Structures are given as structure tokens and as C-alpha cells.
Amino acid sequence: MPFINSKVSVTLSKEQEQTLVSRLGQVISLLPGKSEGWLMTGFEPECHLYFRGDNSTPTAFIEVKVFGSENKNAFSALTSEISKIFHEVLNIPTDHIYIKYEAVSHWGWNGSNL
């Protein structure tokens, strides 16, 4: 039950969005027990993001929420891949990408809680 939501300061074409969905679906399996079959993604393009007080460089803030417990090693591997993906697809420098992880113990789906 992972959810990856991104706020990016750039315009996002449908092709880029589909590429992100596909590539994020491939790398989510770096988290034990997670798969593309349960992945939800969200995109918020053209956000007014400032990094170091400046907004002249493309920037991204990405949130990864997972049902279950934290896994520092898996989160680290996923950070590397997500940064690479957003750099390659949207040309956002990896030093202008923040990724926040949150392990969630209560998750609702299909009318009930897991």
C-alpha cells in the first residue's frame, strides 16, 4: 500500500507523467513486500517551490508513504532510484530533490482498515 506523491516546479506532460508512473512502479519493489500492483501515485506540477531561497532551478518534493514499518536500507536504495528517475525524466538536479518517508500503521482501503 505505498503512495508516492510529488510536487515539482516544472510543467509535466502526459508522456512524462506516464514515464514516471511506469518507472516508479518498477522501483517500488525495492521496499520489501511492496509492488506496483498496490502503488498509488500523485503529481502536482508547476508548484512554487523555493530551495535555498531561490526558484530558478527545477525542484521537487516527493513523499513516500508506506503501510507498515520503516526500513532504512530500503528507503536509502529507493531515494537513489527516485532521484535518478526525476532527474532523467524532468531534468531536476538531484541536489534539488527532497524525499520524505512515512511509515503508516493505520491504512484504510476498500471500506475498512488494514
Short mmCIF file of C-alpha atoms in Angstrom, two decimals:
data_model
loop_
_atom_site.label_atom_id
_atom_site.label_comp_id
_atom_site.label_asym_id
_atom_site.label_seq_id
_atom_site.Cartn_x
_atom_site.Cartn_y
_atom_site.Cartn_z
CA MET A 1 0.00 0.00 0.00
CA PRO A 2 2.58 2.60 -0.96
CA PHE A 3 1.72 6.12 -2.09
CA ILE A 4 4.22 8.35 -3.85
CA ASN A 5 3.18 11.98 -4.25
CA SER A 6 5.36 14.59 -5.88
CA LYS A 7 5.32 18.35 -6.06
CA VAL A 8 7.50 19.63 -8.86
CA SER A 9 8.25 23.13 -10.03
CA VAL A 10 8.16 22.20 -13.71
CA THR A 11 5.42 21.53 -16.24
CA LEU A 12 4.58 17.84 -16.58
CA SER A 13 3.49 16.42 -19.94
CA LYS A 14 1.25 13.34 -20.14
CA GLU A 15 4.17 11.38 -21.58
CA GLN A 16 6.45 12.38 -18.71
CA GLU A 17 3.72 11.54 -16.20
CA GLN A 18 3.25 8.08 -17.72
CA THR A 19 7.00 7.51 -17.71
CA LEU A 20 7.17 8.47 -14.03
CA VAL A 21 4.25 6.15 -13.20
CA SER A 22 5.93 3.27 -15.01
CA ARG A 23 9.41 3.79 -13.56
CA LEU A 24 8.15 4.38 -10.01
CA GLY A 25 6.14 1.17 -10.39
CA GLN A 26 9.33 -0.68 -11.23
CA VAL A 27 11.39 0.62 -8.29
CA ILE A 28 8.75 0.38 -5.55
CA SER A 29 9.68 -3.28 -5.19
CA LEU A 30 12.91 -2.11 -3.54
CA LEU A 31 10.73 -1.87 -0.44
CA PRO A 32 10.15 -5.39 0.91
CA GLY A 33 6.59 -6.56 0.35
CA LYS A 34 5.64 -3.61 -1.88
CA SER A 35 4.66 -3.87 -5.53
CA GLU A 36 3.34 -1.84 -8.42
CA GLY A 37 0.01 -3.64 -8.01
CA TRP A 38 -0.68 -1.61 -4.85
CA LEU A 39 1.16 1.61 -5.74
CA MET A 40 -0.76 4.88 -5.96
CA THR A 41 1.00 7.92 -7.42
CA GLY A 42 0.11 11.59 -7.46
CA PHE A 43 1.64 14.55 -9.26
CA GLU A 44 1.39 18.25 -8.53
CA PRO A 45 3.16 20.10 -11.36
CA GLU A 46 4.10 23.77 -11.53
CA CYS A 47 4.36 24.21 -7.77
CA HIS A 48 6.03 27.33 -6.46
CA LEU A 49 8.97 25.65 -4.76
CA TYR A 50 11.94 27.58 -3.43
CA PHE A 51 15.18 25.91 -2.45
CA ARG A 52 17.79 27.97 -0.62
CA GLY A 53 15.54 30.99 -1.22
CA ASP A 54 15.67 30.60 -4.99
CA ASN A 55 13.22 29.17 -7.53
CA SER A 56 15.27 29.43 -10.72
CA THR A 57 16.29 25.76 -10.71
CA PRO A 58 13.78 22.91 -11.14
CA THR A 59 12.91 21.46 -7.74
CA ALA A 60 10.91 18.53 -6.37
CA PHE A 61 9.44 17.50 -3.03
CA ILE A 62 8.44 13.84 -3.01
CA GLU A 63 6.56 11.99 -0.29
CA VAL A 64 6.63 8.22 0.03
CA LYS A 65 4.08 6.73 2.42
CA VAL A 66 4.04 3.03 3.16
CA PHE A 67 1.84 0.80 5.24
CA GLY A 68 3.99 -0.96 7.80
CA SER A 69 7.33 -0.30 9.39
CA GLU A 70 10.38 1.69 8.36
CA ASN A 71 13.26 0.09 6.51
CA LYS A 72 16.24 2.47 6.40
CA ASN A 73 18.25 0.42 3.91
CA ALA A 74 15.34 0.04 1.51
CA PHE A 75 14.46 3.74 1.88
CA SER A 76 18.05 4.62 1.03
CA ALA A 77 18.01 2.47 -2.11
CA LEU A 78 14.66 3.96 -3.13
CA THR A 79 15.96 7.52 -2.60
CA SER A 80 18.75 6.85 -5.05
CA GLU A 81 16.37 5.48 -7.68
CA ILE A 82 13.65 8.10 -7.26
CA SER A 83 16.23 10.90 -7.51
CA LYS A 84 17.61 9.33 -10.68
CA ILE A 85 14.13 8.98 -12.19
CA PHE A 86 13.10 12.58 -11.57
CA HIS A 87 16.44 13.81 -12.86
CA GLU A 88 16.24 11.75 -16.05
CA VAL A 89 12.56 12.39 -16.80
CA LEU A 90 12.16 16.01 -15.64
CA ASN A 91 15.77 17.25 -15.60
CA ILE A 92 15.55 18.13 -11.91
CA PRO A 93 19.01 18.16 -10.34
CA THR A 94 19.33 15.53 -7.64
CA ASP A 95 20.54 18.18 -5.20
CA HIS A 96 17.17 19.93 -5.63
CA ILE A 97 15.08 16.92 -4.64
CA TYR A 98 13.82 16.23 -1.14
CA ILE A 99 12.21 12.87 -0.38
CA LYS A 100 10.19 12.33 2.77
CA TYR A 101 9.34 8.85 4.03
CA GLU A 102 6.49 7.98 6.33
CA ALA A 103 5.63 4.54 7.66
CA VAL A 104 1.91 4.36 8.47
CA SER A 105 0.47 1.90 10.96
CA HIS A 106 -3.19 2.52 10.07
CA TRP A 107 -4.26 2.37 6.44
CA GLY A 108 -7.79 2.26 5.08
CA TRP A 109 -8.76 0.57 1.85
CA ASN A 110 -11.91 -0.83 0.32
CA GLY A 111 -14.17 0.39 3.12
CA SER A 112 -12.14 -0.93 6.05
CA ASN A 113 -8.77 -0.62 7.75
CA LEU A 114 -5.86 -2.96 7.33
#
